[in-house]
Coordinates of C-alpha atoms in Angstrom, one line a residue:
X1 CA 124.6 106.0 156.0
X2 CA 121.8 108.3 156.6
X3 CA 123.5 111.0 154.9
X4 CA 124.7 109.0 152.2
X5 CA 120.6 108.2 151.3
X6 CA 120.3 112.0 151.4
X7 CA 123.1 113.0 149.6
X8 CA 122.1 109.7 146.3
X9 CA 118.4 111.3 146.7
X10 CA 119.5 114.9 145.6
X11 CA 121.4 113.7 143.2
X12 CA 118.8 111.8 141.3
X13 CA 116.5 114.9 142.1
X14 CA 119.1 117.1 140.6
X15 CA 119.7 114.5 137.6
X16 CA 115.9 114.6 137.2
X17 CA 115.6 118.0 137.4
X18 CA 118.0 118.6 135.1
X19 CA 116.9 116.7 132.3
X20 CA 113.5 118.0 132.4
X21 CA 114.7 121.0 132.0
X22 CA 116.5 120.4 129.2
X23 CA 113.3 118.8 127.8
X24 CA 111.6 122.2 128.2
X25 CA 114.1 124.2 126.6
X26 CA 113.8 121.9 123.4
X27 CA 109.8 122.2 123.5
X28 CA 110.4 125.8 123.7
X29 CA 113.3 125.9 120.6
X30 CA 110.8 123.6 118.3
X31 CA 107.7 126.0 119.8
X32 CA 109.9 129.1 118.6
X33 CA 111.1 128.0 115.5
X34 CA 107.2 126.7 114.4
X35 CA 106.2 130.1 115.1
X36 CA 109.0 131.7 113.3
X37 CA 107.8 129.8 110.0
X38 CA 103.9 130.2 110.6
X39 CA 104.7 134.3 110.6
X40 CA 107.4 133.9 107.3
X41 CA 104.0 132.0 105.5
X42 CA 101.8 134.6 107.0
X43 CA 104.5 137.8 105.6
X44 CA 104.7 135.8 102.4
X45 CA 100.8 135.5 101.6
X46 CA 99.7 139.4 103.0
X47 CA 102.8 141.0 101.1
X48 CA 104.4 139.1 99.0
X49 CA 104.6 140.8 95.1
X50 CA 103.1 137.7 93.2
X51 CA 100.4 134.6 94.0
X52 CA 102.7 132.1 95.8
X53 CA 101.9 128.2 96.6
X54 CA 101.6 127.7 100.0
X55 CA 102.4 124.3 100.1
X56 CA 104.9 123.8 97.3
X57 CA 106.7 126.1 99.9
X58 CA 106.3 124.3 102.6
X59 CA 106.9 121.0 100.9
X60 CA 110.3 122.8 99.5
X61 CA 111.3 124.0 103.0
X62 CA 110.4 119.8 104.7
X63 CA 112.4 118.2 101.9
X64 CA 115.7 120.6 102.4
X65 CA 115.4 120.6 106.1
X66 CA 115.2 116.3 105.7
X67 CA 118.2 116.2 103.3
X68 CA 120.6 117.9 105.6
X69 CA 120.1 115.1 108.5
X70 CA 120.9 112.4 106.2
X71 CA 120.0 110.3 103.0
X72 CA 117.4 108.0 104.1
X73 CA 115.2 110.7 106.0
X74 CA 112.6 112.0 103.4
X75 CA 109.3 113.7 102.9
X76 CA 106.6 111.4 101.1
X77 CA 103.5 113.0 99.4
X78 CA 100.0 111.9 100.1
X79 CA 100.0 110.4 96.9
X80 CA 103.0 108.4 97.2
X81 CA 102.1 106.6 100.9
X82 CA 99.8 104.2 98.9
X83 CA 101.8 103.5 96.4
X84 CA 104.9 103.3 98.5
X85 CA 103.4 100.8 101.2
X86 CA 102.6 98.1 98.4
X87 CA 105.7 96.4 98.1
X88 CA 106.1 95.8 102.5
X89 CA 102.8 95.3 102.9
X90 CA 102.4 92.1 101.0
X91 CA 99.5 93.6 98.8
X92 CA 97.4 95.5 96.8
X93 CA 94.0 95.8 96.0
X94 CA 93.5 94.8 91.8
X95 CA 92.1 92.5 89.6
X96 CA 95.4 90.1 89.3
X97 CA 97.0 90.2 86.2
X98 CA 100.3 90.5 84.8
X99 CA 100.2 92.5 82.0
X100 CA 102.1 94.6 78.9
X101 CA 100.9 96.6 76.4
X102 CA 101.9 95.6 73.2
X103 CA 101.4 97.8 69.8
X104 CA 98.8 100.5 71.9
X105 CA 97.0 97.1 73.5
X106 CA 97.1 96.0 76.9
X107 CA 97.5 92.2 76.9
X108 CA 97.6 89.7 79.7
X109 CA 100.5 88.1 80.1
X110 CA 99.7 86.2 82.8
X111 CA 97.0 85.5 85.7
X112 CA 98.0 85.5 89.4
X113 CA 96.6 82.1 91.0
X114 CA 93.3 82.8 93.1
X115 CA 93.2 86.4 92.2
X116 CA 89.9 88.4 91.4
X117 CA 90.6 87.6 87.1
X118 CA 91.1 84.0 87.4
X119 CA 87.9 83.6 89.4
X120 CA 85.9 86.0 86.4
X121 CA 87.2 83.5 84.2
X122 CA 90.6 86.5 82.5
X123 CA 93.1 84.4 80.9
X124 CA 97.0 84.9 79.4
X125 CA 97.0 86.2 76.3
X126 CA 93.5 88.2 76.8
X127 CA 93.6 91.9 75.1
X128 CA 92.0 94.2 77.7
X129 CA 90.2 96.8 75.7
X130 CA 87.4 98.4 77.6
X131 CA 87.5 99.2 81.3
X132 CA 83.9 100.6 82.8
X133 CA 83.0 101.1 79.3
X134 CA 85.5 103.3 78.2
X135 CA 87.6 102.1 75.3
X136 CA 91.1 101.7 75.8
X137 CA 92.4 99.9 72.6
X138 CA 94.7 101.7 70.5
X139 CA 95.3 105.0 73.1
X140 CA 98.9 105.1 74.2
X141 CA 98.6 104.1 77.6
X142 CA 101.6 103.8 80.5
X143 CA 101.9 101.4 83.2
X144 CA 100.7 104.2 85.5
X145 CA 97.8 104.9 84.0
X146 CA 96.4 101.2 83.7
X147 CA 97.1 100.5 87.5
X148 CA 95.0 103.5 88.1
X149 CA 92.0 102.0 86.0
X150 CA 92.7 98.3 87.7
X151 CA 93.1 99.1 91.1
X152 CA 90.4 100.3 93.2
X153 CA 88.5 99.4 96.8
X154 CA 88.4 96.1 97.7
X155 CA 85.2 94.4 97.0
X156 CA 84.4 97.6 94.1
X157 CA 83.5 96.2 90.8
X158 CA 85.2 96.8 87.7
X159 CA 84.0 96.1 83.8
X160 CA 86.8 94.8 81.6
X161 CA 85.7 94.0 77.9
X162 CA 88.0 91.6 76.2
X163 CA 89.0 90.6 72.7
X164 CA 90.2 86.7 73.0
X165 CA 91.0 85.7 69.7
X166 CA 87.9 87.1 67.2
X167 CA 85.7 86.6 70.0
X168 CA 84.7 89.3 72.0
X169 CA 83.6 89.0 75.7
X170 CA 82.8 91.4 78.8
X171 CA 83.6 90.4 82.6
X172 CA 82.5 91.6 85.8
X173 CA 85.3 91.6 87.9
X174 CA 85.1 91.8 91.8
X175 CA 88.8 93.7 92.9
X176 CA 90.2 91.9 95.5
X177 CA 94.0 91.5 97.5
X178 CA 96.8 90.7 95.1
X179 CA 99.3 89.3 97.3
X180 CA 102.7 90.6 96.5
X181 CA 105.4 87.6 96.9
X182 CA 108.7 88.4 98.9
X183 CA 110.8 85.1 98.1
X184 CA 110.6 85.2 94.2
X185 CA 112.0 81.3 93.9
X186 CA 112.4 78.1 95.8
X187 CA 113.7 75.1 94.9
X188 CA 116.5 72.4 95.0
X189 CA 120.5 72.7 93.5
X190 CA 121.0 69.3 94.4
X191 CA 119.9 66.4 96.7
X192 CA 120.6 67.8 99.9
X193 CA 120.9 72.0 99.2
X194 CA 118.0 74.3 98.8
X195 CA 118.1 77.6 97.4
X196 CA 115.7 80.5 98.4
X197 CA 115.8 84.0 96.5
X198 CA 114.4 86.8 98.9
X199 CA 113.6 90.1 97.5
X200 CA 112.8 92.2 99.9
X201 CA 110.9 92.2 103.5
X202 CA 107.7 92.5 103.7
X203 CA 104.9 92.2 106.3
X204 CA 104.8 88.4 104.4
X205 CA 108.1 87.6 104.5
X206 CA 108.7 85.3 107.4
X207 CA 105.6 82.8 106.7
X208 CA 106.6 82.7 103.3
X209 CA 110.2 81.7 104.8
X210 CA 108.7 79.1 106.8
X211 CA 106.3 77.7 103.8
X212 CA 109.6 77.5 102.0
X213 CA 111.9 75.9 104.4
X214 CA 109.3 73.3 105.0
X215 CA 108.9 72.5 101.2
X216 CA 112.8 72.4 100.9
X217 CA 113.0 70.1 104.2
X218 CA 110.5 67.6 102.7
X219 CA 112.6 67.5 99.5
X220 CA 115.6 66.2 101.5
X221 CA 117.7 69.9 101.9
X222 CA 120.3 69.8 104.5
X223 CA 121.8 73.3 103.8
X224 CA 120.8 76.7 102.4
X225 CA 122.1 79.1 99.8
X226 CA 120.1 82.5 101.3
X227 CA 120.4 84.2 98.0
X228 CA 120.1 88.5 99.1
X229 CA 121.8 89.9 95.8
X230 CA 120.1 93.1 95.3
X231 CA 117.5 93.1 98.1
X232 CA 117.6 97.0 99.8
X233 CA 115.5 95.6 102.7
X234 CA 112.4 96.4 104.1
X235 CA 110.6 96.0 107.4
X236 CA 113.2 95.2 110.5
X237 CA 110.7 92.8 112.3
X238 CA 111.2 90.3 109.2
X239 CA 114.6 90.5 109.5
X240 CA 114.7 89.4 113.0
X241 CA 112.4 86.7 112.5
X242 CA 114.6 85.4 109.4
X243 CA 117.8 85.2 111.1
X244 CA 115.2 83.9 114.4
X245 CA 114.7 80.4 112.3
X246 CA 118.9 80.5 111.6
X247 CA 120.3 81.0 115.4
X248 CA 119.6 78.8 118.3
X249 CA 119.1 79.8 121.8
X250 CA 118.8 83.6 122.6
X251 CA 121.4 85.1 120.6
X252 CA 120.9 88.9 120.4
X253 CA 120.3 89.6 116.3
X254 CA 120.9 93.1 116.0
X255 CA 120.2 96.0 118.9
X256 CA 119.0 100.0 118.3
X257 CA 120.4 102.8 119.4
X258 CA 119.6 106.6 119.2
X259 CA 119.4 109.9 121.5
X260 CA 115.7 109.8 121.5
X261 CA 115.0 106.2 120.9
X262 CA 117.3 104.7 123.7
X263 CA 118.9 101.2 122.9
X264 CA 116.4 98.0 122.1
X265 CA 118.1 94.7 122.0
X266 CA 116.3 92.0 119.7
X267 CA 117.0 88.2 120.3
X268 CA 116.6 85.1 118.8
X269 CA 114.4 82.4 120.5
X270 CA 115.4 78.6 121.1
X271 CA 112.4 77.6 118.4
X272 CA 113.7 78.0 114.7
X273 CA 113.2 75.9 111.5
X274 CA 117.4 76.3 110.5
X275 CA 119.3 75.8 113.7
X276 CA 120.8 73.0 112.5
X277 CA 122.3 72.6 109.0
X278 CA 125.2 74.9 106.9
X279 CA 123.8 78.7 105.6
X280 CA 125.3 80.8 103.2
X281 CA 124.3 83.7 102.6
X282 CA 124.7 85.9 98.9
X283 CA 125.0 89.5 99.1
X284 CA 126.4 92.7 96.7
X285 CA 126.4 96.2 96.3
X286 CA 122.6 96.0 96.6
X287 CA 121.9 94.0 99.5
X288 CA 121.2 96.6 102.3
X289 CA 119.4 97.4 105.1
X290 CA 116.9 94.3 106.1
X291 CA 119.6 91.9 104.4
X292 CA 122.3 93.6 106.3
X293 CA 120.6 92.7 109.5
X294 CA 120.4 89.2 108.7
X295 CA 123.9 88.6 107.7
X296 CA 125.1 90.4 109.7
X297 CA 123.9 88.0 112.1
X298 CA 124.8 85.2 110.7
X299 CA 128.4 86.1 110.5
X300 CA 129.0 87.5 113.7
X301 CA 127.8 84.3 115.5
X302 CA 129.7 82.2 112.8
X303 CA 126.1 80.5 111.6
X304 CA 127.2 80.7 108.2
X305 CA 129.3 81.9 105.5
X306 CA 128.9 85.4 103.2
X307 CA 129.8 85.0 99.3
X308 CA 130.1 87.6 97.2
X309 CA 131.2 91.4 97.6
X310 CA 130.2 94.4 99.8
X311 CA 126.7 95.1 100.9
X312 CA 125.4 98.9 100.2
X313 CA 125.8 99.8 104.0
X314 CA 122.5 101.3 105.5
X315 CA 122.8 100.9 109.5
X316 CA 120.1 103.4 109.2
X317 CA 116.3 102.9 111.2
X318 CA 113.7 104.6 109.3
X319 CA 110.2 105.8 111.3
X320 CA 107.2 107.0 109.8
X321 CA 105.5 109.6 111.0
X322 CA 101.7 111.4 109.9
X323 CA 101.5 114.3 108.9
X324 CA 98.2 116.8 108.6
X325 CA 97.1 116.1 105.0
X326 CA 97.9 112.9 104.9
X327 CA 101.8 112.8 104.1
X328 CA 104.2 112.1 105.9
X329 CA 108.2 112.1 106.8
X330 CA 110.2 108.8 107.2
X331 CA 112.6 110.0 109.8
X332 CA 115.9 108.4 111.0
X333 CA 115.2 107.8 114.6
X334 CA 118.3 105.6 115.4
X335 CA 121.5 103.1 114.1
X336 CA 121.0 99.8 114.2
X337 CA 124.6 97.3 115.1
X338 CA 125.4 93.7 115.2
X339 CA 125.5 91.9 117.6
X340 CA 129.3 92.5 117.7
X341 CA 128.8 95.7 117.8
X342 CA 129.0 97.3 114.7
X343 CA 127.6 100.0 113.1
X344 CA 127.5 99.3 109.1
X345 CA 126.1 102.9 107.7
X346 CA 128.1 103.6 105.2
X347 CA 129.9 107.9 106.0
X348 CA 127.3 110.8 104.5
X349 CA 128.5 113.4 105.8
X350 CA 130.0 114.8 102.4
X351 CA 126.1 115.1 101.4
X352 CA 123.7 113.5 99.2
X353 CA 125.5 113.8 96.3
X354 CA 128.5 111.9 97.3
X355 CA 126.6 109.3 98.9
X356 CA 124.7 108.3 96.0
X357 CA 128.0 108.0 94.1
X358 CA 129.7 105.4 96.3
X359 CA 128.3 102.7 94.7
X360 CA 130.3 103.5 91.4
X361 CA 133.3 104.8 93.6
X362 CA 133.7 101.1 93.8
X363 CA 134.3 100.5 90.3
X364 CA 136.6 103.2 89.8
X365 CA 138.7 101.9 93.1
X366 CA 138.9 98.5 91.7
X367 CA 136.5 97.0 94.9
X368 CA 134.6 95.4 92.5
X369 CA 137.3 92.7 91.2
X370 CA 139.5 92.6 94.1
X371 CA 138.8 91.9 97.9
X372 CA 142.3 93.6 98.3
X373 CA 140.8 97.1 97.5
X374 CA 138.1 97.1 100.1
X375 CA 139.5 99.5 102.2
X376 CA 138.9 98.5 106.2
X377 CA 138.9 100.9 109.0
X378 CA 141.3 99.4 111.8
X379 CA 139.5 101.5 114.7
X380 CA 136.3 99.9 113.2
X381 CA 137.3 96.1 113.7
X382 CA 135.5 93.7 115.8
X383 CA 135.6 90.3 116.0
X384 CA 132.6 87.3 116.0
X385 CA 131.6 85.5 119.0
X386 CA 132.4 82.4 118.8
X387 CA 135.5 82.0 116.4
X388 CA 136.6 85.7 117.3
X389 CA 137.3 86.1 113.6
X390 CA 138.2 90.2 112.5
X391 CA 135.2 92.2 110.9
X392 CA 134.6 95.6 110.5
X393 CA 132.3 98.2 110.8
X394 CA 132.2 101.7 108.9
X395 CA 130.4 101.0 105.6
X396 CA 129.0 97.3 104.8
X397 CA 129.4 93.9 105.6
X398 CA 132.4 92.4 103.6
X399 CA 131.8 88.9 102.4
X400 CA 134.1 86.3 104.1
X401 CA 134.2 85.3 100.5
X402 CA 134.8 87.0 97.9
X403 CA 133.4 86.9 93.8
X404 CA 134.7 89.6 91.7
X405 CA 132.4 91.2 89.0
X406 CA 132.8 89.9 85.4
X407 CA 134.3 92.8 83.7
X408 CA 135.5 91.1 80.5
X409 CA 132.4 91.3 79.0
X410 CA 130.6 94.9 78.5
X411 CA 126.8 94.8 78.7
X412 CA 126.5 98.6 77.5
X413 CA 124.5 97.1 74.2
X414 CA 122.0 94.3 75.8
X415 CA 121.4 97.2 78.3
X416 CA 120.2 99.5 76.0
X417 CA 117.7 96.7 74.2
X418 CA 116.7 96.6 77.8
X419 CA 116.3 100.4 78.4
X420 CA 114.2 100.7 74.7
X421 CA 112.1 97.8 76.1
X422 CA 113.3 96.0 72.8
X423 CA 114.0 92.7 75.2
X424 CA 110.4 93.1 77.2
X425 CA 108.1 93.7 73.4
X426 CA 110.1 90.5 72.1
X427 CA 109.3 88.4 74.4
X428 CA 105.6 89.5 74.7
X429 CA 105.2 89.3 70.6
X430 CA 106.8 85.7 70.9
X431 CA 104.6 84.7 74.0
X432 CA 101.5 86.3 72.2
X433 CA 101.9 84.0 68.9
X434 CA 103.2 81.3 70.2
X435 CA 102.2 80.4 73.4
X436 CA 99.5 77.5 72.8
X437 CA 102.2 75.5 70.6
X438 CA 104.8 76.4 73.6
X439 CA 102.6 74.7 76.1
X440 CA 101.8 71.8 73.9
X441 CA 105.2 70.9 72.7
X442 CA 107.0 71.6 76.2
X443 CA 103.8 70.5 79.1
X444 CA 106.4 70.6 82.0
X445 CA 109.1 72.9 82.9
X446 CA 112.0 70.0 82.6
X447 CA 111.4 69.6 79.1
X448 CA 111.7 72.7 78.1
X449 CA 114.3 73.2 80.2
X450 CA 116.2 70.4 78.5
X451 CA 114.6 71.1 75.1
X452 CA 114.2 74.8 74.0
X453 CA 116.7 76.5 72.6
X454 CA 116.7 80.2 71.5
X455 CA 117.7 80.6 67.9
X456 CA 120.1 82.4 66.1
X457 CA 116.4 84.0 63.8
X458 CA 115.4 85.3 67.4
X459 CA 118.2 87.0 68.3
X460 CA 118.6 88.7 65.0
X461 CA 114.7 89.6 65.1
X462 CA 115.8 91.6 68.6
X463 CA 118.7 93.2 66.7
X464 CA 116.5 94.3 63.8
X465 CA 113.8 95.8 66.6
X466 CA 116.8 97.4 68.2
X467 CA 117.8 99.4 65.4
X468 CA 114.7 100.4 64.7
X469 CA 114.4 101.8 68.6
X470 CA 118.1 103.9 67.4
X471 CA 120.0 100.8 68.9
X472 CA 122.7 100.7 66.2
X473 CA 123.6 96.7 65.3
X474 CA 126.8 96.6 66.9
X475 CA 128.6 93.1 66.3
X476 CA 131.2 93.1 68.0
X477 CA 129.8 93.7 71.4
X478 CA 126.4 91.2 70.4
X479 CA 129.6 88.1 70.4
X480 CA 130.6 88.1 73.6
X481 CA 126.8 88.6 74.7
X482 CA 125.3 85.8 72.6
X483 CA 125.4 83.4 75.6
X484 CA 124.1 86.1 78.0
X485 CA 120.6 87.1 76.0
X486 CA 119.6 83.8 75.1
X487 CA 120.1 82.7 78.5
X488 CA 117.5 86.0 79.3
X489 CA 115.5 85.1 76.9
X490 CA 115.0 81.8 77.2
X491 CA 114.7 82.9 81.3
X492 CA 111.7 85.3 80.6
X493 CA 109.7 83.0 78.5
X494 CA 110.0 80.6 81.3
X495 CA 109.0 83.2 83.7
X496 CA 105.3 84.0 81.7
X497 CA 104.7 80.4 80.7
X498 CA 105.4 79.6 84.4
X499 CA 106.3 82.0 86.6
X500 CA 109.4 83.5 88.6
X501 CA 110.8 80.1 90.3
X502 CA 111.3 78.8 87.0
X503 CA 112.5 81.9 85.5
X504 CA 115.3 81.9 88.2
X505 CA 116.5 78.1 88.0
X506 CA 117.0 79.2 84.0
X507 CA 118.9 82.8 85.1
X508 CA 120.9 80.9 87.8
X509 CA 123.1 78.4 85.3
X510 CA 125.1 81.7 85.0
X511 CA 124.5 82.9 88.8
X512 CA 128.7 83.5 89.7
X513 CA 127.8 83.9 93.2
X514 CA 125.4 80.8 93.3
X515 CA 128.5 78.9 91.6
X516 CA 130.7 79.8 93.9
X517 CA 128.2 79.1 97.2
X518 CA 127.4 76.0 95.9
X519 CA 131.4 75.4 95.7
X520 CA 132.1 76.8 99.3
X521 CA 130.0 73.7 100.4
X522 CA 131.7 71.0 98.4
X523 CA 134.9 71.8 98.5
X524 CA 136.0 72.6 102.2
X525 CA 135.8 76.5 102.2
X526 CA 133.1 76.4 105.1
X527 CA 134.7 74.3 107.7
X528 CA 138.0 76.0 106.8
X529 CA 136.3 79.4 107.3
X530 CA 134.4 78.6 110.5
X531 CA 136.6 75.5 111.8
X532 CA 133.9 73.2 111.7

């Protein structure tokens, strides 16, 4: 026995021994290779023939050494880490307006509640044109530029003048946080189930989840449509505390796994607002990532039902990591699997290139309109834990049911209004003149819902806009479509006279997917799938 305590003791010695040496030998290899590069810069600026940039070259050499580990490892300027942050953070720093600029004017479309310009007093249909004293009416302005002017410090003050009808006025205008929204509508399909649209997942996300599921509870909702169509994700831990409030118990939600990362296991807790109830969940090509996490969850513990087609695939974890001049790399540091076990990434190994094009690769294969061309990897296949029903790793999560694309109808022409912005300066020139007699004839959202009807004059006012953009009018694709844009438009107005909740009630009358969710529910589909 005594030997035996000897003997397991040098082995772990040995086993320690070993790896830290190993360790060293990589210190020294990244040690070598730094001072390899330090002395090709150093060559490069004594001798080189011409005046070279420094760190376009080094920014050059971080971006191709990134893209050969894989697609979702990449090199972020200084400039972009602000900008880039927004959207998961939950917020920006601004004055709180929605806005477009219309004929060389920037415009207010609308106000966001409790922001900095409703407290100054800003209203919809404002024209911005002074900031800080520097006129801006009639300059041909971008997007870019005017989030420049507007955002700033919070608590820094910023000087707007504004032309509001013949009247003109000044405001002073204290920047504060604009709180950007991850769940872009809530609301009720029937008496008994709620629908929530998530967009992405943000350092908001899961008390915005909460405030929702509470307002849908009150209103009577028994079960949930999760709508995820076209949401690429975000931050992990909101993920894990969505699919938290949808499993009960401690139920692992997805683990980690990489070289240098080791594995990490994240569970579910016995505390969650959704334990009880039916879920389904609506994903596409789009939905990766973040959304991935959550239904993958979901299915492989048989919570709920998936409707609609194949996620994107991204079983990818993403950390950031500083760098000296304030950029930085977002690095792969592991995969992330069900809990079944699967690893969803999606193959790269063919390079960037071919990656990006997978997507359409499912057109051409016919994925798109028929589940029977989703081609599964046997030596991928798993099965759920508690109904042991087949799923499958290797690229995406496959729906357990399945909505194929509309591809009778070809959207090339409403696309290109869209692309011209033909669709986005209609709708602000309509909102613009007739916004007070739009509130006053339709003062609640159900009337206009019930009442409003885009005309026939409107659409052929878009046509006539689009030709002038070098849209030719082209009839015979505009037929099929006619249903299609007014439904849009009649979306959008919605959207600025209210905002996105009731923008998506109007969009989702023609929501396939929703359709068929809502039908999985009524007509048997989810106890037949999970045998409840």
């Amino acid at each position: 026995m005594k030997r035996l305590f000897i003997l397991t003791g040098l082995l772990l010695l040995t086993g320690a021994l070993f790896n830290r040496t190993i360790a060293q030998n990589r210190e020294n290899q990244v040690r070598e290779q730094s001072i390899k590069y330090q002395r090709l810069m150093a060559y490069i600026d004594a001798f080189y023939v011409d005046t070279v940039n420094l760190q376009k070259l080094t920014e050059d050499a971080i971006i191709k050494a990134l893209s050969d580990l894989d697609p979702h490892s990449v090199y972020i300027t200084k400039e972009e880490v602000d900008e880039m942050n927004e959207p998961l953070e939950g917020g920006f720093f601004g004055i709180g307006i929605q806005f477009t600029i219309l004929r060389d004017t920037l415009a207010v479309v609308a106000i966001v509640p409790g922001g900095p310009s409703e407290k100054a007093g800003l209203m919809a249909g404002d024209r911005i044109v002074s900031v800080d004293g520097e006129n801006i009416a009639g300059k041909k302005l971008s997007n870019t530029e005017v989030r420049k002017r507007l955002k700033g410090e919070e608590g820094t003050i910023v000087k707007v003048g504004v032309l509001r009808g013949h009247e003109n006025m000044d405001f002073r205008i204290i920047r504060g946080k604009i709180p950007i929204y991850s769940i872009d509508a809530t609301y009720m399909l029937d008496k008994t189930t709620g629908y929530i649209k998530l967009s992405r997942f943000a350092a908001t996300t899961i008390d915005e989840f909460e405030e929702a599921v509470k307002k849908l509870q009150a209103q009577g909702m028994k079960d949930l449509i999760l709508d995820l169509q076209t949401n690429g994700g975000g931050y992990m831990g909101a993920a894990i505390g969505i699919a938290d409030h949808l499993l009960d118990g401690r139920k692992m939600i997805v683990y980690t796994d990489g070289v240098n990362s080791g594995r990490r296991e994240e569970y579910s807790t016995p505390i969650g607002l959704l334990q009880g109830g039916r879920v389904v969940v609506l994903i596409d090509g789009n939905s990766a990532s973040a959304s991935e996490i959550v239904s993958g969850a979901v299915q492989d513990w048989d919570r709920g039902v998936l409707v609609g087609r194949r996620s994107f695939g991204k079983g990818l974890v993403q950390r950031q990591f500083p760098l000296t001049d304030g950029s930085m790399v977002r690095l792969t540091i592991a995969h992330y699997y069900t809990p079944s076990g699967r690893c969803i990434q999606k193959p790269y190994s063919k390079g960037e290139e071919d990656y990006e094009a997978e997507l359409y690769n499912r057109y051409r294969s016919g994925e798109m309109v028929s589940a029977d061309s989703i081609v599964v990897n046997d030596s991928l296949k798993y099965f759920t834990k508690v109904k042991q029903r087949p799923v499958y790793g290797g690229g995406g999560i496959i729906p357990d049911v399945f909505v194929p694309l509309d591809t009778t109808i070809s959207y090339l022409y409403f696309n290109r209004l869209i692309a011209k912005n033909v669709i986005g300066e209609f709708i602000a020139n309509y909102i613009d003149k007739n916004r007070d007699q739009l509130k006053k004839k339709y003062p609640d959202f159900d009337s206009f819902v019930k009442n409003f009807q885009v005309t026939d004059a409107m659409i052929d006012e878009i046509v006539k806009a689009g030709e002038k953009a070098d849209i030719p009018r082209d009839d015979k694709a505009l037929k099929p479509l006619l249903p299609t844009i007014k439904l849009q438009l009649k979306a959008l107005i919605a959207r600025d006279l209210w905002n996105m909740n009731e923008m998506y009630q109007i969009m989702n009358e023609e929501n396939d997917m929703l359709k068929k969710g809502l039908e999985v529910l009524k007509d048997g589909t989810y106890e037949k799938i999970l045998g409840k």
